[in-house]
Amino acid sequence: MTSLLLRNIGSLVTNAPDCPGDLGLLENAAVSIRDGVIVWAGPDDEIPVALLRGASIEVDGRAVVPGFVDSHTHLVFGGDRADEFSARLGGASYEEILASGGGIHSTVAATRGASTDDLVAQSSERAHRMLRSGTTTVEIKSGYGLNVTDEIRMLEIAGRVGKQTGIGVMRTFLGAHVPDRGMSEEEYVDAVVEEMLPSAAPHADFCDVFVDRGAFSVESARRIFRAAADHGLTARLHAEQLTHTGAAALAAEVGAASADHLDNATPNDAIALAAAGVVAVVLPGAGFSMRTPQAPARMLWDAGVVLALATDCNPGTSYVESMQFVIALAILEMGLTPDEAVWAATRGGARSLRRDDLGVVRPGAVADLVILDAPSHRHLPYRPGSDLAWKVIKSGEVVQ
Ligand code: NIG
Ligand code: FE
């Protein structure tokens, strides 16, 4: 049995009330961990004697928060698109680049052309940087394979990245990212439903569809989600990102775990998402990198939608790895409060992945914690761009 005790925590975010935005803060706190699981959290001067044995870390007044849950990434990819980024800085549009066969298609070519070992190595480097900066669970999508072999290869690589780095991984099949070059939308959806989904389902937890102009229609997505449900995969989707298509309403209709992006979401979308209990995953790194207006996170929160924050790490719209930076952006650019943003980056992410054991500090939860080199989580937006992770604990093990 391995045990670890964190002592003299200045400010501990527990999220224990399980109510969006209520961090359940404890001051002068301690946390006891056994075999990777939290067994006790409370005031430092009330630690049960039986828990005082074993290894301990003197936190010395620092703040501790649950490990960040990054619930939307495209972490596995070959190559990069720095040239495209420069072209966009010069005025080129994302949609035009995609329509002319670049964008996602150039990453598909680079991913197909890379060896599995190279993809594991490059993706693990990214995952390792995420873990060191406090992300203890990451959702990873396929979507740069666009055929049976390469989509499954991406999902297997995502699994290997988790084993190699120790970061927690949840996997999403995004075969319907864009139709492969040379195929109509209809032909491609047939291939997703008939060939890809049956083979990919055993390697994935969720099924995603990019619903947008230049990608897939609401009707295509509805068909794919029906087939996904038959294979045991829960829906999550890229919704209302570049244009408004009705994807958020579809998310509510099919009972999706999440609707992501939502840059063009309306108050009616918010009502539908809130009523259906669909988590809104907002991605401020994408709006920031694309220099487009941010999703209406404030409106969504105020309408009662449960919010999660994620990086959207991908080589096109958001080559962002740091959840600390995303939290700062959500506060400074979207108008969330520090308590709301930290909740959304931890428990909100866990909710969107339907993981009740993550993003919370209470007995029985996975012992994923970040010790900040700061007295309060409020330093995250106050000091944007600094890495404030002093130590990161994943399943009870200190990883940094
Ligand atoms: O989340 N919108 C679709 N997918 C990604 C971008 C993928 C890419 O450009 O490579 C996104 O923004
Ligand atoms: Fe995405």
Short mmCIF file of C-alpha atoms and ligand atoms in Angstrom, two decimals:
data_model
loop_
_atom_site.label_atom_id
_atom_site.label_comp_id
_atom_site.label_asym_id
_atom_site.label_seq_id
_atom_site.Cartn_x
_atom_site.Cartn_y
_atom_site.Cartn_z
CA MET A 1 0.00 0.00 0.00
CA THR A 2 1.37 3.44 -0.90
CA SER A 3 0.25 6.51 0.97
CA LEU A 4 0.82 10.23 0.66
CA LEU A 5 -0.27 13.08 2.89
CA LEU A 6 -0.37 16.71 1.74
CA ARG A 7 0.03 19.01 4.75
CA ASN A 8 -0.54 22.69 5.38
CA ILE A 9 -2.43 23.50 2.20
CA GLY A 10 -3.19 27.24 2.26
CA SER A 11 -6.28 26.96 0.08
CA LEU A 12 -7.78 23.68 -1.18
CA VAL A 13 -10.28 23.57 -4.05
CA THR A 14 -12.39 20.45 -3.39
CA ASN A 15 -15.39 20.96 -5.75
CA ALA A 16 -17.10 18.75 -3.16
CA PRO A 17 -20.50 20.53 -3.25
CA ASP A 18 -20.75 19.36 -6.90
CA CYS A 19 -22.49 22.58 -7.85
CA PRO A 20 -21.09 24.56 -10.82
CA GLY A 21 -18.87 27.39 -9.64
CA ASP A 22 -18.85 26.33 -5.97
CA LEU A 23 -15.25 25.33 -5.31
CA GLY A 24 -15.88 24.02 -1.78
CA LEU A 25 -12.76 25.87 -0.61
CA LEU A 26 -10.98 24.68 2.56
CA GLU A 27 -8.24 26.73 4.24
CA ASN A 28 -5.33 25.26 6.27
CA ALA A 29 -6.23 21.88 4.86
CA ALA A 30 -4.71 18.43 4.37
CA VAL A 31 -5.41 15.58 1.94
CA SER A 32 -4.64 11.92 2.54
CA ILE A 33 -4.14 9.51 -0.38
CA ARG A 34 -3.96 5.69 -0.35
CA ASP A 35 -3.21 3.59 -3.44
CA GLY A 36 -4.01 6.38 -5.85
CA VAL A 37 -7.32 7.33 -4.29
CA ILE A 38 -8.26 10.17 -1.92
CA VAL A 39 -9.26 8.78 1.48
CA TRP A 40 -9.65 11.96 3.52
CA ALA A 41 -9.63 15.77 3.14
CA GLY A 42 -10.18 18.27 5.93
CA PRO A 43 -8.56 20.76 8.31
CA ASP A 44 -4.85 20.13 8.87
CA ASP A 45 -5.28 20.11 12.65
CA GLU A 46 -7.91 17.35 12.44
CA ILE A 47 -5.96 14.71 10.50
CA PRO A 48 -6.91 11.27 11.90
CA VAL A 49 -3.87 9.79 13.69
CA ALA A 50 -3.95 6.64 11.58
CA LEU A 51 -3.32 8.76 8.46
CA LEU A 52 -0.19 10.45 9.84
CA ARG A 53 2.11 7.52 8.93
CA GLY A 54 3.89 7.34 5.57
CA ALA A 55 5.20 9.87 3.08
CA SER A 56 4.09 13.48 3.22
CA ILE A 57 4.57 16.72 1.29
CA GLU A 58 4.82 20.03 3.15
CA VAL A 59 2.70 22.28 0.95
CA ASP A 60 3.62 25.31 3.03
CA GLY A 61 0.57 27.49 2.44
CA ARG A 62 0.32 26.94 -1.32
CA ALA A 63 -2.99 26.37 -3.12
CA VAL A 64 -4.07 22.91 -4.28
CA VAL A 65 -6.63 22.30 -7.03
CA PRO A 66 -7.92 19.07 -8.64
CA GLY A 67 -5.93 18.02 -11.71
CA PHE A 68 -7.20 19.73 -14.85
CA VAL A 69 -9.48 17.65 -17.09
CA ASP A 70 -8.85 18.68 -20.71
CA SER A 71 -12.01 17.35 -22.35
CA HIS A 72 -11.41 18.31 -26.00
CA THR A 73 -8.13 17.74 -27.86
CA HIS A 74 -6.82 16.49 -31.19
CA LEU A 75 -3.51 15.62 -29.55
CA VAL A 76 -2.38 12.91 -31.99
CA PHE A 77 -1.27 14.41 -35.29
CA GLY A 78 1.65 14.46 -37.69
CA GLY A 79 3.50 17.59 -38.83
CA ASP A 80 2.43 21.12 -38.02
CA ARG A 81 0.67 23.99 -39.83
CA ALA A 82 2.83 26.98 -38.92
CA ASP A 83 2.75 28.07 -42.60
CA GLU A 84 -1.03 28.07 -42.59
CA PHE A 85 -0.98 30.05 -39.34
CA SER A 86 1.23 32.68 -40.99
CA ALA A 87 -1.07 32.78 -44.02
CA ARG A 88 -4.03 33.41 -41.74
CA LEU A 89 -2.15 36.18 -39.98
CA GLY A 90 -1.81 37.65 -43.47
CA GLY A 91 -5.58 37.50 -44.05
CA ALA A 92 -6.29 34.00 -45.49
CA SER A 93 -9.40 32.32 -44.09
CA TYR A 94 -9.56 28.91 -42.35
CA GLU A 95 -12.57 27.85 -44.41
CA GLU A 96 -10.96 28.79 -47.74
CA ILE A 97 -7.78 26.90 -46.87
CA LEU A 98 -9.86 23.82 -45.93
CA ALA A 99 -12.02 24.07 -49.06
CA SER A 100 -8.92 24.24 -51.27
CA GLY A 101 -7.64 20.93 -49.85
CA GLY A 102 -5.31 22.29 -47.14
CA GLY A 103 -6.04 22.68 -43.44
CA ILE A 104 -7.30 19.42 -41.92
CA HIS A 105 -6.39 17.62 -45.18
CA SER A 106 -2.72 18.56 -44.87
CA THR A 107 -2.64 17.16 -41.32
CA VAL A 108 -4.36 14.00 -42.61
CA ALA A 109 -1.57 13.56 -45.16
CA ALA A 110 1.15 14.18 -42.56
CA THR A 111 -0.49 11.82 -40.06
CA ARG A 112 -0.97 9.02 -42.59
CA GLY A 113 2.63 9.44 -43.68
CA ALA A 114 4.14 9.27 -40.18
CA SER A 115 5.18 6.00 -38.54
CA THR A 116 3.25 4.84 -35.51
CA ASP A 117 6.35 5.12 -33.31
CA ASP A 118 6.94 8.71 -34.44
CA LEU A 119 3.34 9.67 -33.74
CA VAL A 120 3.50 8.06 -30.30
CA ALA A 121 6.73 9.91 -29.54
CA GLN A 122 5.55 13.35 -30.74
CA SER A 123 2.13 13.03 -29.12
CA SER A 124 3.68 11.83 -25.87
CA GLU A 125 5.88 14.92 -25.76
CA ARG A 126 2.78 17.08 -25.94
CA ALA A 127 0.98 14.95 -23.35
CA HIS A 128 4.00 15.13 -21.08
CA ARG A 129 4.04 18.93 -21.23
CA MET A 130 0.32 18.90 -20.43
CA LEU A 131 0.81 16.62 -17.45
CA ARG A 132 3.69 18.71 -16.09
CA SER A 133 1.49 21.81 -16.23
CA GLY A 134 -1.35 20.15 -14.34
CA THR A 135 -3.54 18.29 -16.84
CA THR A 136 -4.11 14.85 -15.34
CA THR A 137 -6.78 13.63 -17.79
CA VAL A 138 -7.01 14.38 -21.50
CA GLU A 139 -9.64 13.48 -24.08
CA ILE A 140 -8.03 12.63 -27.42
CA LYS A 141 -9.90 12.48 -30.74
CA SER A 142 -9.04 10.64 -33.93
CA GLY A 143 -10.03 12.47 -37.12
CA TYR A 144 -6.77 12.78 -39.07
CA GLY A 145 -7.02 9.25 -40.46
CA LEU A 146 -10.30 9.38 -42.41
CA ASN A 147 -10.13 5.67 -43.27
CA VAL A 148 -10.59 2.53 -41.18
CA THR A 149 -6.90 1.72 -40.78
CA ASP A 150 -5.68 5.19 -39.91
CA GLU A 151 -8.60 6.09 -37.64
CA ILE A 152 -8.01 2.94 -35.56
CA ARG A 153 -4.28 3.59 -35.60
CA MET A 154 -4.90 7.06 -34.11
CA LEU A 155 -7.08 5.65 -31.33
CA GLU A 156 -4.47 3.00 -30.52
CA ILE A 157 -1.76 5.66 -30.45
CA ALA A 158 -3.88 7.71 -28.03
CA GLY A 159 -4.00 4.68 -25.73
CA ARG A 160 -0.22 4.25 -25.95
CA VAL A 161 0.30 7.94 -25.12
CA GLY A 162 -1.60 7.37 -21.87
CA LYS A 163 0.49 4.32 -20.95
CA GLN A 164 3.77 6.00 -21.87
CA THR A 165 3.22 9.29 -20.02
CA GLY A 166 0.86 8.31 -17.19
CA ILE A 167 -1.70 10.95 -18.16
CA GLY A 168 -5.31 9.70 -18.01
CA VAL A 169 -6.78 9.31 -21.52
CA MET A 170 -10.36 9.13 -22.78
CA ARG A 171 -10.76 8.43 -26.50
CA THR A 172 -13.17 9.80 -29.06
CA PHE A 173 -13.75 8.51 -32.58
CA LEU A 174 -13.94 11.53 -34.92
CA GLY A 175 -14.02 9.70 -38.26
CA ALA A 176 -16.52 12.36 -39.35
CA HIS A 177 -14.08 15.26 -39.13
CA VAL A 178 -14.33 16.13 -42.84
CA PRO A 179 -15.12 13.88 -45.83
CA ASP A 180 -11.92 12.41 -47.23
CA ARG A 181 -10.69 14.04 -50.43
CA GLY A 182 -12.46 12.70 -53.51
CA MET A 183 -15.52 11.47 -51.62
CA SER A 184 -18.94 13.10 -51.39
CA GLU A 185 -20.41 13.71 -47.94
CA GLU A 186 -22.93 10.92 -48.53
CA GLU A 187 -20.33 8.36 -49.63
CA TYR A 188 -18.16 9.25 -46.69
CA VAL A 189 -20.98 9.00 -44.13
CA ASP A 190 -21.79 5.53 -45.54
CA ALA A 191 -18.17 4.55 -44.92
CA VAL A 192 -18.25 5.96 -41.36
CA VAL A 193 -21.45 4.10 -40.49
CA GLU A 194 -20.79 0.83 -42.28
CA GLU A 195 -17.02 0.36 -42.00
CA MET A 196 -15.35 2.71 -39.55
CA LEU A 197 -17.71 2.74 -36.57
CA PRO A 198 -17.93 -1.05 -36.11
CA SER A 199 -14.13 -1.38 -36.09
CA ALA A 200 -13.34 1.79 -34.14
CA ALA A 201 -15.97 1.42 -31.41
CA PRO A 202 -13.97 -1.03 -29.24
CA HIS A 203 -11.14 1.54 -29.12
CA ALA A 204 -13.23 4.57 -28.14
CA ASP A 205 -15.47 5.98 -25.42
CA PHE A 206 -17.27 8.63 -27.51
CA CYS A 207 -18.19 9.51 -31.09
CA ASP A 208 -17.75 13.09 -32.35
CA VAL A 209 -18.86 14.76 -35.58
CA PHE A 210 -17.69 18.15 -36.93
CA VAL A 211 -21.04 19.70 -37.87
CA ASP A 212 -20.36 22.79 -39.95
CA ARG A 213 -20.26 24.29 -43.40
CA GLY A 214 -17.55 22.41 -45.30
CA ALA A 215 -17.78 19.43 -42.93
CA PHE A 216 -21.05 17.54 -42.08
CA SER A 217 -24.72 18.48 -41.99
CA VAL A 218 -27.01 17.99 -39.01
CA GLU A 219 -28.75 15.17 -40.93
CA SER A 220 -25.47 13.31 -41.52
CA ALA A 221 -24.53 13.75 -37.87
CA ARG A 222 -27.90 12.41 -36.70
CA ARG A 223 -27.35 9.27 -38.78
CA ILE A 224 -23.82 8.80 -37.44
CA PHE A 225 -24.91 9.27 -33.81
CA ARG A 226 -27.69 6.69 -34.24
CA ALA A 227 -25.14 4.16 -35.47
CA ALA A 228 -22.69 5.17 -32.72
CA ALA A 229 -25.32 4.52 -30.06
CA ASP A 230 -25.82 1.03 -31.49
CA HIS A 231 -22.09 0.48 -30.93
CA GLY A 232 -22.20 1.79 -27.37
CA LEU A 233 -20.59 5.20 -28.06
CA THR A 234 -21.97 8.40 -26.54
CA ALA A 235 -22.16 11.49 -28.73
CA ARG A 236 -20.15 14.70 -28.35
CA LEU A 237 -19.89 17.18 -31.19
CA HIS A 238 -18.19 20.16 -32.75
CA ALA A 239 -21.16 22.53 -32.76
CA GLU A 240 -21.77 26.10 -33.96
CA GLN A 241 -18.04 26.76 -34.46
CA LEU A 242 -17.64 28.51 -37.84
CA THR A 243 -21.34 28.98 -38.63
CA HIS A 244 -24.69 28.31 -36.92
CA THR A 245 -26.08 24.99 -38.18
CA GLY A 246 -28.45 23.66 -35.52
CA ALA A 247 -25.81 21.32 -34.09
CA ALA A 248 -26.44 22.43 -30.49
CA ALA A 249 -30.11 21.52 -30.86
CA LEU A 250 -29.03 18.14 -32.25
CA ALA A 251 -26.78 17.64 -29.20
CA ALA A 252 -29.81 18.17 -26.98
CA GLU A 253 -31.96 15.89 -29.16
CA VAL A 254 -29.55 12.95 -29.04
CA GLY A 255 -28.57 13.42 -25.38
CA ALA A 256 -24.93 14.12 -26.20
CA ALA A 257 -22.39 14.27 -23.39
CA SER A 258 -21.16 17.60 -24.75
CA ALA A 259 -21.54 20.26 -27.41
CA ASP A 260 -18.18 21.89 -28.06
CA HIS A 261 -16.96 25.26 -29.42
CA LEU A 262 -20.39 27.02 -29.59
CA ASP A 263 -18.88 30.29 -30.88
CA ASN A 264 -22.17 31.04 -32.68
CA ALA A 265 -24.56 29.62 -30.07
CA THR A 266 -27.79 31.50 -29.41
CA PRO A 267 -29.87 31.95 -26.24
CA ASN A 268 -32.28 29.30 -27.59
CA ASP A 269 -29.37 26.86 -27.94
CA ALA A 270 -28.48 27.57 -24.32
CA ILE A 271 -32.02 26.76 -23.19
CA ALA A 272 -31.94 23.46 -25.11
CA LEU A 273 -28.50 22.45 -23.78
CA ALA A 274 -29.43 23.30 -20.20
CA ALA A 275 -32.71 21.39 -20.39
CA ALA A 276 -31.03 18.30 -21.88
CA GLY A 277 -28.08 18.36 -19.45
CA VAL A 278 -25.54 18.62 -22.28
CA VAL A 279 -22.20 20.07 -21.11
CA ALA A 280 -20.93 23.02 -23.17
CA VAL A 281 -17.19 22.65 -23.76
CA VAL A 282 -15.80 26.08 -24.63
CA LEU A 283 -12.36 26.46 -26.15
CA PRO A 284 -10.92 29.95 -25.70
CA GLY A 285 -7.54 28.92 -27.14
CA ALA A 286 -9.23 28.52 -30.55
CA GLY A 287 -10.88 31.95 -30.57
CA PHE A 288 -7.63 33.47 -29.33
CA SER A 289 -5.44 31.75 -31.95
CA MET A 290 -7.96 32.36 -34.76
CA ARG A 291 -8.58 35.96 -33.64
CA THR A 292 -12.35 35.36 -33.86
CA PRO A 293 -14.99 36.37 -31.30
CA GLN A 294 -15.06 34.05 -28.30
CA ALA A 295 -17.99 31.73 -27.54
CA PRO A 296 -20.68 33.36 -25.36
CA ALA A 297 -19.58 31.51 -22.24
CA ARG A 298 -21.10 34.09 -19.89
CA MET A 299 -24.50 33.80 -21.58
CA LEU A 300 -24.34 29.99 -21.50
CA TRP A 301 -23.39 29.91 -17.81
CA ASP A 302 -26.11 32.39 -16.87
CA ALA A 303 -28.68 30.28 -18.76
CA GLY A 304 -27.84 27.32 -16.51
CA VAL A 305 -25.69 25.34 -18.96
CA VAL A 306 -22.92 23.29 -17.30
CA LEU A 307 -19.62 24.53 -18.72
CA ALA A 308 -16.28 22.81 -19.30
CA LEU A 309 -13.06 24.45 -20.48
CA ALA A 310 -10.59 22.66 -22.75
CA THR A 311 -7.58 23.44 -24.95
CA ASP A 312 -8.77 22.02 -28.32
CA CYS A 313 -5.06 21.27 -28.81
CA ASN A 314 -4.66 20.75 -32.58
CA PRO A 315 -2.28 21.96 -35.29
CA GLY A 316 -4.86 24.14 -37.07
CA THR A 317 -7.01 26.28 -34.83
CA SER A 318 -5.44 26.02 -31.37
CA TYR A 319 -1.93 24.67 -30.79
CA VAL A 320 -2.46 25.26 -27.06
CA GLU A 321 -1.41 22.69 -24.47
CA SER A 322 -1.82 24.58 -21.21
CA MET A 323 -5.05 24.45 -19.22
CA GLN A 324 -3.62 27.19 -17.00
CA PHE A 325 -3.52 29.49 -20.04
CA VAL A 326 -7.05 28.43 -21.04
CA ILE A 327 -8.34 29.30 -17.56
CA ALA A 328 -6.73 32.74 -17.81
CA LEU A 329 -8.28 33.31 -21.27
CA ALA A 330 -11.74 32.22 -20.07
CA ILE A 331 -11.59 34.77 -17.29
CA LEU A 332 -9.94 37.63 -19.17
CA GLU A 333 -11.61 37.15 -22.58
CA MET A 334 -14.93 35.41 -21.83
CA GLY A 335 -15.90 37.03 -18.57
CA LEU A 336 -16.01 33.94 -16.35
CA THR A 337 -15.02 34.44 -12.72
CA PRO A 338 -11.92 32.64 -11.39
CA ASP A 339 -14.15 30.26 -9.41
CA GLU A 340 -16.28 29.46 -12.47
CA ALA A 341 -13.26 28.92 -14.72
CA VAL A 342 -11.40 26.67 -12.29
CA TRP A 343 -14.59 24.64 -11.73
CA ALA A 344 -15.13 24.33 -15.51
CA ALA A 345 -11.50 23.24 -16.08
CA THR A 346 -11.74 20.49 -13.46
CA ARG A 347 -15.20 19.22 -12.48
CA GLY A 348 -16.83 20.61 -15.63
CA GLY A 349 -14.39 18.61 -17.79
CA ALA A 350 -15.08 15.50 -15.73
CA ARG A 351 -18.84 16.00 -16.18
CA SER A 352 -18.42 16.31 -19.94
CA LEU A 353 -16.53 13.00 -19.96
CA ARG A 354 -19.10 11.45 -17.63
CA ARG A 355 -16.42 10.69 -15.05
CA ASP A 356 -17.79 11.15 -11.56
CA ASP A 357 -14.45 10.11 -10.01
CA LEU A 358 -12.45 13.02 -11.50
CA GLY A 359 -12.19 16.75 -10.79
CA VAL A 360 -13.20 16.47 -7.15
CA VAL A 361 -11.38 16.06 -3.84
CA ARG A 362 -13.44 13.69 -1.73
CA PRO A 363 -13.00 10.13 -0.43
CA GLY A 364 -13.09 7.64 -3.29
CA ALA A 365 -12.08 10.11 -6.03
CA VAL A 366 -8.95 9.56 -8.12
CA ALA A 367 -6.04 11.36 -6.40
CA ASP A 368 -5.24 13.83 -9.20
CA LEU A 369 -4.02 17.14 -7.77
CA VAL A 370 -1.99 20.20 -8.72
CA ILE A 371 -0.03 22.12 -6.09
CA LEU A 372 0.24 25.70 -7.35
CA ASP A 373 3.25 27.79 -6.48
CA ALA A 374 0.81 30.47 -5.38
CA PRO A 375 -1.47 31.04 -2.38
CA SER A 376 -4.73 30.94 -4.37
CA HIS A 377 -6.23 29.67 -7.64
CA ARG A 378 -6.95 33.36 -8.35
CA HIS A 379 -3.28 33.71 -9.35
CA LEU A 380 -4.02 31.74 -12.55
CA PRO A 381 -5.64 34.69 -14.42
CA TYR A 382 -3.56 37.22 -12.53
CA ARG A 383 -0.28 35.78 -13.87
CA PRO A 384 -1.19 34.55 -17.39
CA GLY A 385 1.55 32.72 -19.27
CA SER A 386 3.48 31.63 -16.17
CA ASP A 387 3.52 27.93 -15.34
CA LEU A 388 2.30 27.89 -11.73
CA ALA A 389 2.34 24.09 -11.29
CA TRP A 390 4.77 23.40 -8.42
CA LYS A 391 3.99 19.68 -8.18
CA VAL A 392 1.51 17.51 -10.05
CA ILE A 393 0.06 14.34 -8.55
CA LYS A 394 -1.53 11.75 -10.87
CA SER A 395 -3.30 8.81 -9.21
CA GLY A 396 -1.38 9.49 -6.00
CA GLU A 397 2.06 9.59 -7.68
CA VAL A 398 4.11 12.79 -7.87
CA VAL A 399 4.91 13.24 -11.55
CA GLN A 400 6.87 16.47 -11.28
O1 NIG B 1 -11.63 21.81 -33.09
N1 NIG B 1 -13.17 22.20 -36.13
C1 NIG B 1 -12.67 21.14 -36.35
N2 NIG B 1 -11.65 20.60 -35.75
C2 NIG B 1 -10.60 21.30 -35.08
C3 NIG B 1 -9.62 21.86 -36.01
C4 NIG B 1 -8.89 20.80 -36.69
C5 NIG B 1 -7.81 21.31 -37.59
O2 NIG B 1 -7.89 22.42 -38.12
O3 NIG B 1 -6.87 20.52 -37.78
C6 NIG B 1 -11.12 22.30 -34.08
O4 NIG B 1 -11.02 23.50 -34.22
FE FE B 2 -11.85 20.38 -31.93
#
